Short mmCIF file of C-alpha atoms in Angstrom, two decimals:
data_model
loop_
_atom_site.label_atom_id
_atom_site.label_comp_id
_atom_site.label_asym_id
_atom_site.label_seq_id
_atom_site.Cartn_x
_atom_site.Cartn_y
_atom_site.Cartn_z
CA HIS A 119 -54.77 -60.53 152.95
CA PHE A 120 -53.96 -57.79 150.57
CA ILE A 121 -56.26 -55.01 152.66
CA ALA A 122 -54.39 -55.68 155.76
CA CYS A 123 -51.35 -55.33 154.03
CA GLY A 124 -52.55 -52.14 152.22
CA TRP A 125 -53.65 -51.35 156.12
CA PHE A 126 -50.55 -52.04 157.91
CA LEU A 127 -48.86 -49.39 155.39
CA MET A 128 -51.10 -47.17 155.83
CA THR A 129 -49.68 -46.97 159.06
CA THR A 130 -46.03 -45.50 157.34
CA LEU A 131 -47.96 -42.63 155.15
CA SER A 132 -48.64 -40.97 158.35
CA LEU A 133 -46.34 -37.99 159.51
CA PRO A 134 -43.74 -39.06 162.89
CA GLY A 135 -44.38 -37.04 165.66
CA ILE A 136 -47.64 -34.97 163.92
CA GLU A 137 -50.31 -37.20 162.53
CA GLN A 138 -51.19 -40.80 164.83
CA SER A 139 -52.10 -43.48 163.25
CA TRP A 140 -53.97 -47.16 163.67
CA ILE A 141 -51.29 -48.50 165.73
CA GLN A 142 -50.63 -46.01 168.00
CA ARG A 143 -53.96 -44.76 169.30
CA HIS A 144 -54.73 -48.36 170.57
CA GLY A 145 -51.12 -49.20 171.70
CA LEU A 146 -50.63 -51.85 168.79
CA ASP A 147 -47.11 -49.61 168.36
CA THR A 148 -45.06 -52.73 170.75
CA ALA A 149 -47.09 -55.56 169.70
CA SER A 150 -45.98 -58.34 167.81
CA TRP A 151 -45.99 -58.17 164.25
CA GLY A 152 -47.97 -60.60 163.72
CA HIS A 153 -50.20 -58.88 166.73
CA GLN A 154 -50.64 -56.10 164.04
CA TYR A 155 -51.03 -57.91 161.55
CA VAL A 156 -54.22 -60.25 162.82
CA VAL A 157 -55.72 -56.31 163.42
CA ALA A 158 -55.34 -55.32 160.63
CA PHE A 159 -56.23 -58.45 159.19
CA HIS A 160 -59.56 -58.45 161.58
CA TRP A 161 -60.42 -54.70 160.68
CA SER A 162 -60.06 -55.20 156.51
CA ILE A 163 -63.15 -58.25 157.24
CA THR A 164 -65.19 -55.45 158.78
CA GLN A 165 -65.08 -53.77 155.76
CA PHE A 166 -66.86 -56.13 154.61
CA THR A 167 -69.07 -57.09 156.60
CA PRO A 168 -71.65 -55.68 159.07
CA ALA A 169 -68.91 -56.02 162.44
CA SER A 170 -67.44 -53.77 163.99
CA MET A 171 -63.94 -53.16 165.24
CA GLU A 172 -62.43 -50.42 168.07
CA VAL A 173 -60.05 -49.15 165.40
CA GLN A 174 -60.98 -46.82 162.91
CA PRO A 175 -58.39 -43.70 161.05
CA GLN A 176 -56.37 -42.00 162.67
CA ASN A 177 -55.63 -39.40 159.43
CA TYR A 178 -55.97 -38.17 156.26
CA ALA A 179 -53.99 -41.51 154.70
CA GLU A 180 -56.08 -44.34 156.82
CA ARG A 181 -59.54 -42.64 156.28
CA TRP A 182 -58.48 -42.64 152.19
CA PHE A 183 -58.06 -45.86 151.82
CA ALA A 184 -60.74 -46.71 154.70
CA VAL A 185 -62.75 -45.25 152.10
CA ALA A 186 -61.84 -46.77 148.70
CA THR A 187 -61.78 -50.26 151.25
CA VAL A 188 -66.00 -50.08 151.11
CA VAL A 189 -66.54 -48.52 147.45
CA PHE A 190 -64.26 -51.78 146.18
CA GLY A 191 -65.84 -53.97 149.06
CA LEU A 192 -69.64 -53.19 148.11
CA VAL A 193 -68.80 -52.97 143.84
CA GLY A 194 -67.30 -56.09 143.78
CA PHE A 195 -69.91 -57.28 146.32
CA SER A 196 -72.90 -55.97 143.57
CA TYR A 197 -70.56 -56.82 140.13
CA VAL A 198 -70.90 -60.71 142.35
CA VAL A 199 -74.95 -60.44 143.17
CA GLY A 200 -75.50 -59.45 140.11
CA SER A 201 -73.13 -62.33 138.53
CA ILE A 202 -75.36 -64.83 140.52
CA SER A 203 -78.75 -63.65 139.60
CA GLY A 204 -77.67 -63.33 136.27
CA SER A 205 -76.90 -66.54 136.41
CA LEU A 206 -80.16 -68.15 138.06
CA ALA A 207 -82.73 -65.62 136.11
CA GLN A 208 -81.04 -67.51 133.15
CA LEU A 209 -81.41 -71.12 134.89
CA ARG A 210 -85.17 -70.32 135.90
CA SER A 211 -85.86 -69.83 132.48
CA MET A 212 -84.63 -72.52 130.99
CA SER A 213 -86.43 -74.97 133.39
CA GLU A 214 -89.75 -72.42 132.55
CA HIS A 215 -89.45 -73.24 129.17
CA GLU A 216 -89.70 -76.78 129.62
CA SER A 217 -92.10 -76.77 132.32
CA LYS A 218 -93.86 -74.89 129.15
CA GLU A 219 -93.54 -77.67 126.27
CA PHE A 220 -94.25 -80.57 128.66
CA TRP A 221 -97.77 -79.34 130.23
CA LYS A 222 -98.60 -77.71 126.32
CA LEU A 223 -98.13 -81.44 126.01
CA ARG A 224 -99.90 -82.02 128.88
CA ARG A 225 -102.62 -79.62 127.70
CA PHE A 226 -103.23 -81.46 124.55
CA LEU A 227 -103.28 -85.13 125.29
CA ARG A 228 -106.13 -83.86 128.02
CA LYS A 229 -107.92 -81.55 125.14
CA ASN A 230 -107.36 -84.21 122.36
CA LYS A 231 -109.08 -87.24 124.87
CA ILE A 232 -105.80 -89.81 124.69
CA PRO A 233 -105.93 -92.56 127.10
CA LEU A 234 -103.82 -92.50 129.98
CA ASP A 235 -101.71 -95.55 129.20
CA LEU A 236 -100.96 -93.51 126.26
CA SER A 237 -100.49 -90.37 127.21
CA VAL A 238 -98.12 -91.75 129.89
CA ARG A 239 -95.77 -93.53 126.89
CA ILE A 240 -96.35 -89.97 125.28
CA ARG A 241 -95.29 -88.73 128.24
CA ARG A 242 -92.29 -90.84 129.10
CA PHE A 243 -90.36 -91.03 125.36
CA LEU A 244 -91.26 -87.27 125.44
CA GLU A 245 -89.29 -86.91 128.59
CA HIS A 246 -86.39 -89.32 127.79
CA ALA A 247 -85.86 -87.56 124.02
CA PHE A 248 -85.72 -84.23 125.97
CA ALA A 249 -83.43 -85.42 128.56
CA LYS A 250 -81.02 -86.83 125.71
CA GLN A 251 -80.90 -83.61 123.19
CA LYS A 252 -80.12 -81.61 125.85
CA GLU A 253 -76.98 -83.60 127.07
CA GLU A 254 -76.43 -84.47 123.07
CA MET A 255 -75.02 -80.60 121.82
CA PRO A 256 -75.56 -81.04 117.07
CA MET A 257 -73.53 -78.51 114.97
CA SER A 258 -76.12 -76.20 114.05
CA THR A 259 -76.67 -75.46 117.73
CA VAL A 260 -73.42 -73.88 117.64
CA SER A 261 -73.38 -71.07 115.25
CA VAL A 262 -69.82 -69.06 115.47
CA LEU A 263 -68.91 -73.30 113.45
CA THR A 264 -70.20 -71.02 110.40
CA LEU A 265 -67.09 -68.60 110.63
CA LEU A 266 -64.80 -71.84 110.05
CA SER A 267 -62.75 -72.45 107.74
CA GLU A 268 -63.31 -75.11 104.96
CA GLN A 269 -60.05 -76.79 105.84
CA MET A 270 -60.74 -76.50 109.89
CA MET A 271 -64.27 -77.32 109.37
CA ALA A 272 -62.39 -80.61 107.34
CA GLU A 273 -60.46 -81.62 109.53
CA LEU A 274 -63.09 -81.02 112.93
CA MET A 275 -65.27 -83.25 111.35
CA PHE A 276 -62.90 -85.78 111.10
CA GLU A 277 -61.37 -85.78 114.71
CA MET A 278 -65.44 -85.77 115.32
CA HIS A 279 -65.54 -89.02 113.30
CA SER A 280 -62.58 -90.43 113.82
CA HIS A 281 -63.36 -92.34 116.87
CA SER A 282 -66.07 -93.69 114.60
CA MET A 283 -64.06 -95.37 112.20
#
């Protein structure tokens, strides 16, 4: 919407009688405001997708706006893709750690010739304990809590344990 409004604003920056704007070039100067907005919105969407459109910049102001829009879209899209990639890598790393630990457990049980029924019980118990451990969050895992003052730490401890009194 904001890009479309900016593109529409560019028509006011063209010099009347000297430069044509995209609205004049495509005969939209007599069209309704709603139609002009829809065309501007369509143009703004095509700047972020591989789609094309017959409306093109007609003067320097429009051309600079179009370039700035494409650069903005490129930077914004790159940031989003980078953030998603980073999050997926972090999730994959967490999953790999768990998989590796259970692979080492299976290997340990096999190398030590632990009977199958005991191996299954051990794996099930540890899978349950591992899942439960992921749900809990002991204070020792939040290192920033060591920066709390004694008073705030006492209040935190009180609140954590007050519902069990």
